[in-house]
Amino acid sequence: MPPRRNQIIAERLYDTLLLDQRSVMMRMLSGPKVTQMIKVLACAIAASTASMLTAGAANADESAFLKTLAGNWSGKGTVKVRTNAPTMKVTCRFKSDANAGSLALNGRCTSLAIFSRVISANLRASGETYTGSYVGAGTGTAGLGGKRAGNAINLAIKWAKEVNGDRRAQMTIEKTGASGMRLTTIDTDPATGRSVVTSRIELRRS
C-alpha cells in the first residue's frame, strides 16, 4: 500500500478515535453525580474567595488604626517595679513601626541614674484580635493577647516568670487625641488582691 494512502488512513482512524473519546467524556460529564460535584466545588471556591476578601477588609481596617501609632514618641510617666515598691517618675522615648497587620514598639524609660529599662511590644493583628510578645518587667519575654476596642488595644500579659505572686497582668496601648499615646500596665497586689497601676506613660509624637 502506498505510503501516502497509509498516512490518510491513519489520520482518519485517529480522528474517529478522538471523536469517540470526546463523546465518552461528554457522557461522563453530564451525569447527576458530576453535576453535584461541580456545584460543591463552586460553593467551596465562593466561600474561600469570600473568606479572603473578609480577611483583607479586616486587615485594611486595622491598618488605618495602626498607622496612627507609627512614628517617634517621647514623654513622661510613672513606674513601679513591683506593686508594693515606691513609684518612680520616668522619662521615655519610643520608636513605633506599624503596617497593615503588625505593630513594633521599642523604647527605653529612665529615672535619673537609678532606673533604666528597655521596653518593647511586638504585636500581630488578625482583625481586631492581637497576639505578640512584651519585654519590660525584667523577667524575660512575656506573651500578649487581646483585642482592640475603639482607640485602645487591651491585652492580657502572661509573664515568663512570676511577677507580684503570679504570671498575669494587663496592658493597654491607647491612642489619645490626634498625636498622643498612653501605655498602661496593671497588676494585682498579692497582699491585698487589689489592682495596681504599675506603669502609666503618656507619650507625644516627636
PDB file of C-alpha atoms in Angstrom:
ATOM      1  CA  MET A   1       0.000   0.000   0.000  1.00  0.00           C
ATOM      2  CA  PRO A   2       1.452   3.423  -0.964  1.00  0.00           C
ATOM      3  CA  PRO A   3       2.804   5.499   1.962  1.00  0.00           C
ATOM      4  CA  ARG A   4       0.533   8.441   1.244  1.00  0.00           C
ATOM      5  CA  ARG A   5      -2.575   6.238   1.435  1.00  0.00           C
ATOM      6  CA  ASN A   6      -1.348   4.719   4.681  1.00  0.00           C
ATOM      7  CA  GLN A   7      -0.982   8.213   6.157  1.00  0.00           C
ATOM      8  CA  ILE A   8      -4.524   9.190   5.110  1.00  0.00           C
ATOM      9  CA  ILE A   9      -5.993   6.046   6.653  1.00  0.00           C
ATOM     10  CA  ALA A  10      -4.054   6.617   9.882  1.00  0.00           C
ATOM     11  CA  GLU A  11      -5.244  10.217  10.136  1.00  0.00           C
ATOM     12  CA  ARG A  12      -8.889   9.202   9.607  1.00  0.00           C
ATOM     13  CA  LEU A  13      -8.580   6.472  12.242  1.00  0.00           C
ATOM     14  CA  TYR A  14      -7.087   8.980  14.733  1.00  0.00           C
ATOM     15  CA  ASP A  15      -9.913  11.456  14.073  1.00  0.00           C
ATOM     16  CA  THR A  16     -12.507   8.721  14.621  1.00  0.00           C
ATOM     17  CA  LEU A  17     -10.965   7.644  17.923  1.00  0.00           C
ATOM     18  CA  LEU A  18     -10.696  11.255  19.060  1.00  0.00           C
ATOM     19  CA  LEU A  19     -14.341  11.904  18.339  1.00  0.00           C
ATOM     20  CA  ASP A  20     -15.310   8.759  20.198  1.00  0.00           C
ATOM     21  CA  GLN A  21     -13.237   9.852  23.204  1.00  0.00           C
ATOM     22  CA  ARG A  22     -14.919  13.253  23.203  1.00  0.00           C
ATOM     23  CA  SER A  23     -18.377  11.672  23.117  1.00  0.00           C
ATOM     24  CA  VAL A  24     -17.428   9.395  26.033  1.00  0.00           C
ATOM     25  CA  MET A  25     -16.129  12.381  28.031  1.00  0.00           C
ATOM     26  CA  MET A  26     -19.314  14.339  27.347  1.00  0.00           C
ATOM     27  CA  ARG A  27     -21.435  11.449  28.621  1.00  0.00           C
ATOM     28  CA  MET A  28     -19.249  11.224  31.748  1.00  0.00           C
ATOM     29  CA  LEU A  29     -19.555  14.946  32.474  1.00  0.00           C
ATOM     30  CA  SER A  30     -23.314  15.034  32.011  1.00  0.00           C
ATOM     31  CA  GLY A  31     -24.144  12.618  34.854  1.00  0.00           C
ATOM     32  CA  PRO A  32     -26.006  13.800  38.010  1.00  0.00           C
ATOM     33  CA  LYS A  33     -23.099  12.906  40.314  1.00  0.00           C
ATOM     34  CA  VAL A  34     -20.685  15.053  38.314  1.00  0.00           C
ATOM     35  CA  THR A  35     -23.167  17.937  38.274  1.00  0.00           C
ATOM     36  CA  GLN A  36     -23.485  17.742  42.057  1.00  0.00           C
ATOM     37  CA  MET A  37     -19.692  17.635  42.440  1.00  0.00           C
ATOM     38  CA  ILE A  38     -19.325  20.742  40.279  1.00  0.00           C
ATOM     39  CA  LYS A  39     -21.868  22.558  42.464  1.00  0.00           C
ATOM     40  CA  VAL A  40     -19.961  21.578  45.618  1.00  0.00           C
ATOM     41  CA  LEU A  41     -16.666  22.785  44.132  1.00  0.00           C
ATOM     42  CA  ALA A  42     -18.266  26.060  43.051  1.00  0.00           C
ATOM     43  CA  CYS A  43     -19.596  26.652  46.586  1.00  0.00           C
ATOM     44  CA  ALA A  44     -16.185  25.868  48.092  1.00  0.00           C
ATOM     45  CA  ILE A  45     -14.439  28.309  45.744  1.00  0.00           C
ATOM     46  CA  ALA A  46     -17.008  31.024  46.509  1.00  0.00           C
ATOM     47  CA  ALA A  47     -16.622  30.520  50.273  1.00  0.00           C
ATOM     48  CA  SER A  48     -12.843  30.635  50.023  1.00  0.00           C
ATOM     49  CA  THR A  49     -12.962  33.836  47.972  1.00  0.00           C
ATOM     50  CA  ALA A  50     -15.351  35.466  50.452  1.00  0.00           C
ATOM     51  CA  SER A  51     -13.079  34.499  53.357  1.00  0.00           C
ATOM     52  CA  MET A  52     -10.057  36.024  51.634  1.00  0.00           C
ATOM     53  CA  LEU A  53     -11.958  39.235  50.914  1.00  0.00           C
ATOM     54  CA  THR A  54     -13.175  39.431  54.526  1.00  0.00           C
ATOM     55  CA  ALA A  55      -9.641  38.916  55.869  1.00  0.00           C
ATOM     56  CA  GLY A  56      -8.345  41.607  53.535  1.00  0.00           C
ATOM     57  CA  ALA A  57     -11.016  44.048  54.706  1.00  0.00           C
ATOM     58  CA  ALA A  58     -10.240  43.299  58.359  1.00  0.00           C
ATOM     59  CA  ASN A  59      -6.525  43.950  57.844  1.00  0.00           C
ATOM     60  CA  ALA A  60      -7.355  47.138  55.971  1.00  0.00           C
ATOM     61  CA  ASP A  61      -9.436  48.357  58.955  1.00  0.00           C
ATOM     62  CA  GLU A  62      -6.571  47.685  61.394  1.00  0.00           C
ATOM     63  CA  SER A  63      -4.099  49.296  59.014  1.00  0.00           C
ATOM     64  CA  ALA A  64      -5.851  52.649  59.360  1.00  0.00           C
ATOM     65  CA  PHE A  65      -5.692  52.430  63.158  1.00  0.00           C
ATOM     66  CA  LEU A  66      -2.150  51.056  63.421  1.00  0.00           C
ATOM     67  CA  LYS A  67      -0.739  53.784  61.192  1.00  0.00           C
ATOM     68  CA  THR A  68      -1.850  56.365  63.760  1.00  0.00           C
ATOM     69  CA  LEU A  69       0.566  54.739  66.246  1.00  0.00           C
ATOM     70  CA  ALA A  70       3.601  54.801  63.949  1.00  0.00           C
ATOM     71  CA  GLY A  71       6.491  57.228  64.419  1.00  0.00           C
ATOM     72  CA  ASN A  72       8.798  58.528  67.141  1.00  0.00           C
ATOM     73  CA  TRP A  73       7.361  59.222  70.585  1.00  0.00           C
ATOM     74  CA  SER A  74       8.592  60.797  73.798  1.00  0.00           C
ATOM     75  CA  GLY A  75       7.048  61.590  77.140  1.00  0.00           C
ATOM     76  CA  LYS A  76       6.893  61.006  80.880  1.00  0.00           C
ATOM     77  CA  GLY A  77       5.136  58.764  83.320  1.00  0.00           C
ATOM     78  CA  THR A  78       5.383  56.624  86.417  1.00  0.00           C
ATOM     79  CA  VAL A  79       6.691  53.113  87.044  1.00  0.00           C
ATOM     80  CA  LYS A  80       6.526  50.724  89.997  1.00  0.00           C
ATOM     81  CA  VAL A  81       8.990  47.838  89.785  1.00  0.00           C
ATOM     82  CA  ARG A  82       6.601  45.815  91.998  1.00  0.00           C
ATOM     83  CA  THR A  83       3.113  46.554  93.295  1.00  0.00           C
ATOM     84  CA  ASN A  84       4.494  47.324  96.784  1.00  0.00           C
ATOM     85  CA  ALA A  85       7.503  49.333  95.542  1.00  0.00           C
ATOM     86  CA  PRO A  86       7.760  53.151  95.514  1.00  0.00           C
ATOM     87  CA  THR A  87       6.521  54.990  92.445  1.00  0.00           C
ATOM     88  CA  MET A  88       9.267  56.415  90.227  1.00  0.00           C
ATOM     89  CA  LYS A  89       8.900  59.218  87.712  1.00  0.00           C
ATOM     90  CA  VAL A  90      10.397  58.258  84.356  1.00  0.00           C
ATOM     91  CA  THR A  91      11.226  59.832  81.011  1.00  0.00           C
ATOM     92  CA  CYS A  92      10.688  57.652  77.955  1.00  0.00           C
ATOM     93  CA  ARG A  93      11.433  57.547  74.249  1.00  0.00           C
ATOM     94  CA  PHE A  94       9.912  55.089  71.799  1.00  0.00           C
ATOM     95  CA  LYS A  95      10.036  54.252  68.119  1.00  0.00           C
ATOM     96  CA  SER A  96       6.947  52.606  66.667  1.00  0.00           C
ATOM     97  CA  ASP A  97       6.825  50.755  63.340  1.00  0.00           C
ATOM     98  CA  ALA A  98       3.394  49.795  62.031  1.00  0.00           C
ATOM     99  CA  ASN A  99       1.964  48.275  58.865  1.00  0.00           C
ATOM    100  CA  ALA A 100      -1.330  46.676  57.811  1.00  0.00           C
ATOM    101  CA  GLY A 101      -1.110  43.820  60.308  1.00  0.00           C
ATOM    102  CA  SER A 102       1.579  44.476  62.914  1.00  0.00           C
ATOM    103  CA  LEU A 103       2.944  46.931  65.467  1.00  0.00           C
ATOM    104  CA  ALA A 104       6.502  47.012  66.827  1.00  0.00           C
ATOM    105  CA  LEU A 105       7.024  49.401  69.744  1.00  0.00           C
ATOM    106  CA  ASN A 106      10.576  49.729  71.054  1.00  0.00           C
ATOM    107  CA  GLY A 107      11.979  52.187  73.583  1.00  0.00           C
ATOM    108  CA  ARG A 108      13.574  52.920  76.924  1.00  0.00           C
ATOM    109  CA  CYS A 109      12.436  54.557  80.150  1.00  0.00           C
ATOM    110  CA  THR A 110      14.845  56.096  82.665  1.00  0.00           C
ATOM    111  CA  SER A 111      14.643  57.733  86.079  1.00  0.00           C
ATOM    112  CA  LEU A 112      17.727  59.808  86.898  1.00  0.00           C
ATOM    113  CA  ALA A 113      20.574  57.340  87.416  1.00  0.00           C
ATOM    114  CA  ILE A 114      18.703  54.729  89.441  1.00  0.00           C
ATOM    115  CA  PHE A 115      16.426  53.156  86.837  1.00  0.00           C
ATOM    116  CA  SER A 116      16.792  52.383  83.140  1.00  0.00           C
ATOM    117  CA  ARG A 117      14.783  49.744  81.345  1.00  0.00           C
ATOM    118  CA  VAL A 118      14.262  48.669  77.736  1.00  0.00           C
ATOM    119  CA  ILE A 119      10.579  48.255  76.918  1.00  0.00           C
ATOM    120  CA  SER A 120       9.186  46.650  73.769  1.00  0.00           C
ATOM    121  CA  ALA A 121       5.918  45.246  72.493  1.00  0.00           C
ATOM    122  CA  ASN A 122       5.555  43.354  69.218  1.00  0.00           C
ATOM    123  CA  LEU A 123       2.031  42.620  68.036  1.00  0.00           C
ATOM    124  CA  ARG A 124       0.348  40.982  65.066  1.00  0.00           C
ATOM    125  CA  ALA A 125      -3.267  41.751  64.182  1.00  0.00           C
ATOM    126  CA  SER A 126      -5.933  39.427  62.830  1.00  0.00           C
ATOM    127  CA  GLY A 127      -8.971  41.639  62.530  1.00  0.00           C
ATOM    128  CA  GLU A 128      -9.334  43.275  65.940  1.00  0.00           C
ATOM    129  CA  THR A 129      -7.547  40.389  67.706  1.00  0.00           C
ATOM    130  CA  TYR A 130      -3.898  40.905  68.682  1.00  0.00           C
ATOM    131  CA  THR A 131      -1.194  38.480  69.779  1.00  0.00           C
ATOM    132  CA  GLY A 132       2.504  39.019  70.421  1.00  0.00           C
ATOM    133  CA  SER A 133       5.242  39.498  72.985  1.00  0.00           C
ATOM    134  CA  TYR A 134       6.354  42.050  75.579  1.00  0.00           C
ATOM    135  CA  VAL A 135       9.651  42.839  77.298  1.00  0.00           C
ATOM    136  CA  GLY A 136       9.757  45.237  80.233  1.00  0.00           C
ATOM    137  CA  ALA A 137       9.406  43.542  83.612  1.00  0.00           C
ATOM    138  CA  GLY A 138      12.934  42.177  83.816  1.00  0.00           C
ATOM    139  CA  THR A 139      11.742  38.544  83.843  1.00  0.00           C
ATOM    140  CA  GLY A 140      12.130  37.652  80.178  1.00  0.00           C
ATOM    141  CA  THR A 141       9.783  37.789  77.217  1.00  0.00           C
ATOM    142  CA  ALA A 142       6.094  37.739  78.134  1.00  0.00           C
ATOM    143  CA  GLY A 143       3.156  36.724  75.935  1.00  0.00           C
ATOM    144  CA  LEU A 144       0.424  39.154  74.887  1.00  0.00           C
ATOM    145  CA  GLY A 145      -3.103  38.537  73.659  1.00  0.00           C
ATOM    146  CA  GLY A 146      -6.268  40.610  73.394  1.00  0.00           C
ATOM    147  CA  LYS A 147      -8.474  42.817  71.252  1.00  0.00           C
ATOM    148  CA  ARG A 148      -8.883  46.416  70.208  1.00  0.00           C
ATOM    149  CA  ALA A 149     -11.881  48.370  71.464  1.00  0.00           C
ATOM    150  CA  GLY A 150     -12.131  51.818  69.925  1.00  0.00           C
ATOM    151  CA  ASN A 151      -8.784  53.584  70.304  1.00  0.00           C
ATOM    152  CA  ALA A 152      -7.361  51.082  72.813  1.00  0.00           C
ATOM    153  CA  ILE A 153      -5.699  47.679  72.394  1.00  0.00           C
ATOM    154  CA  ASN A 154      -6.467  45.776  75.615  1.00  0.00           C
ATOM    155  CA  LEU A 155      -4.040  42.931  76.238  1.00  0.00           C
ATOM    156  CA  ALA A 156      -3.575  40.164  78.786  1.00  0.00           C
ATOM    157  CA  ILE A 157       0.058  39.631  79.803  1.00  0.00           C
ATOM    158  CA  LYS A 158       1.480  36.215  80.650  1.00  0.00           C
ATOM    159  CA  TRP A 159       4.861  36.753  82.311  1.00  0.00           C
ATOM    160  CA  ALA A 160       7.757  34.390  81.646  1.00  0.00           C
ATOM    161  CA  LYS A 161       8.146  34.055  85.435  1.00  0.00           C
ATOM    162  CA  GLU A 162       6.072  35.038  88.431  1.00  0.00           C
ATOM    163  CA  VAL A 163       5.699  38.790  88.998  1.00  0.00           C
ATOM    164  CA  ASN A 164       3.824  40.005  92.077  1.00  0.00           C
ATOM    165  CA  GLY A 165       2.858  36.478  93.043  1.00  0.00           C
ATOM    166  CA  ASP A 166       1.547  35.233  89.694  1.00  0.00           C
ATOM    167  CA  ARG A 167       2.138  35.369  85.947  1.00  0.00           C
ATOM    168  CA  ARG A 168      -0.836  37.516  84.925  1.00  0.00           C
ATOM    169  CA  ALA A 169      -1.283  41.241  84.316  1.00  0.00           C
ATOM    170  CA  GLN A 170      -2.940  43.624  81.849  1.00  0.00           C
ATOM    171  CA  MET A 171      -1.630  46.147  79.373  1.00  0.00           C
ATOM    172  CA  THR A 172      -3.358  48.854  77.346  1.00  0.00           C
ATOM    173  CA  ILE A 173      -1.908  50.660  74.337  1.00  0.00           C
ATOM    174  CA  GLU A 174      -4.204  53.598  73.709  1.00  0.00           C
ATOM    175  CA  LYS A 175      -4.266  56.344  71.110  1.00  0.00           C
ATOM    176  CA  THR A 176      -5.064  59.667  72.801  1.00  0.00           C
ATOM    177  CA  GLY A 177      -6.064  62.677  70.743  1.00  0.00           C
ATOM    178  CA  ALA A 178      -4.522  63.412  67.375  1.00  0.00           C
ATOM    179  CA  SER A 179      -0.879  62.870  68.379  1.00  0.00           C
ATOM    180  CA  GLY A 180      -0.809  61.122  71.751  1.00  0.00           C
ATOM    181  CA  MET A 181      -0.368  57.562  73.023  1.00  0.00           C
ATOM    182  CA  ARG A 182      -0.758  56.113  76.521  1.00  0.00           C
ATOM    183  CA  LEU A 183       0.868  52.895  77.740  1.00  0.00           C
ATOM    184  CA  THR A 184      -0.575  51.379  80.914  1.00  0.00           C
ATOM    185  CA  THR A 185       0.139  48.150  82.798  1.00  0.00           C
ATOM    186  CA  ILE A 186      -1.943  46.912  85.714  1.00  0.00           C
ATOM    187  CA  ASP A 187      -1.088  44.065  88.094  1.00  0.00           C
ATOM    188  CA  THR A 188      -2.649  42.564  91.219  1.00  0.00           C
ATOM    189  CA  ASP A 189      -1.135  43.184  94.648  1.00  0.00           C
ATOM    190  CA  PRO A 190      -0.733  39.701  96.204  1.00  0.00           C
ATOM    191  CA  ALA A 191      -1.147  41.112  99.724  1.00  0.00           C
ATOM    192  CA  THR A 192      -4.455  42.933  99.185  1.00  0.00           C
ATOM    193  CA  GLY A 193      -5.816  41.471  95.931  1.00  0.00           C
ATOM    194  CA  ARG A 194      -6.268  44.994  94.570  1.00  0.00           C
ATOM    195  CA  SER A 195      -5.406  46.084  91.044  1.00  0.00           C
ATOM    196  CA  VAL A 196      -2.391  48.400  90.975  1.00  0.00           C
ATOM    197  CA  VAL A 197      -1.201  50.558  88.097  1.00  0.00           C
ATOM    198  CA  THR A 198       2.447  49.528  87.793  1.00  0.00           C
ATOM    199  CA  SER A 199       3.209  51.873  84.885  1.00  0.00           C
ATOM    200  CA  ARG A 200       1.474  54.698  83.083  1.00  0.00           C
ATOM    201  CA  ILE A 201       3.384  56.533  80.368  1.00  0.00           C
ATOM    202  CA  GLU A 202       1.986  59.480  78.437  1.00  0.00           C
ATOM    203  CA  LEU A 203       3.671  59.971  75.044  1.00  0.00           C
ATOM    204  CA  ARG A 204       3.511  62.583  72.329  1.00  0.00           C
ATOM    205  CA  ARG A 205       4.642  62.203  68.755  1.00  0.00           C
ATOM    206  CA  SER A 206       8.028  63.883  68.400  1.00  0.00           C
TER     207      SER A 206
END
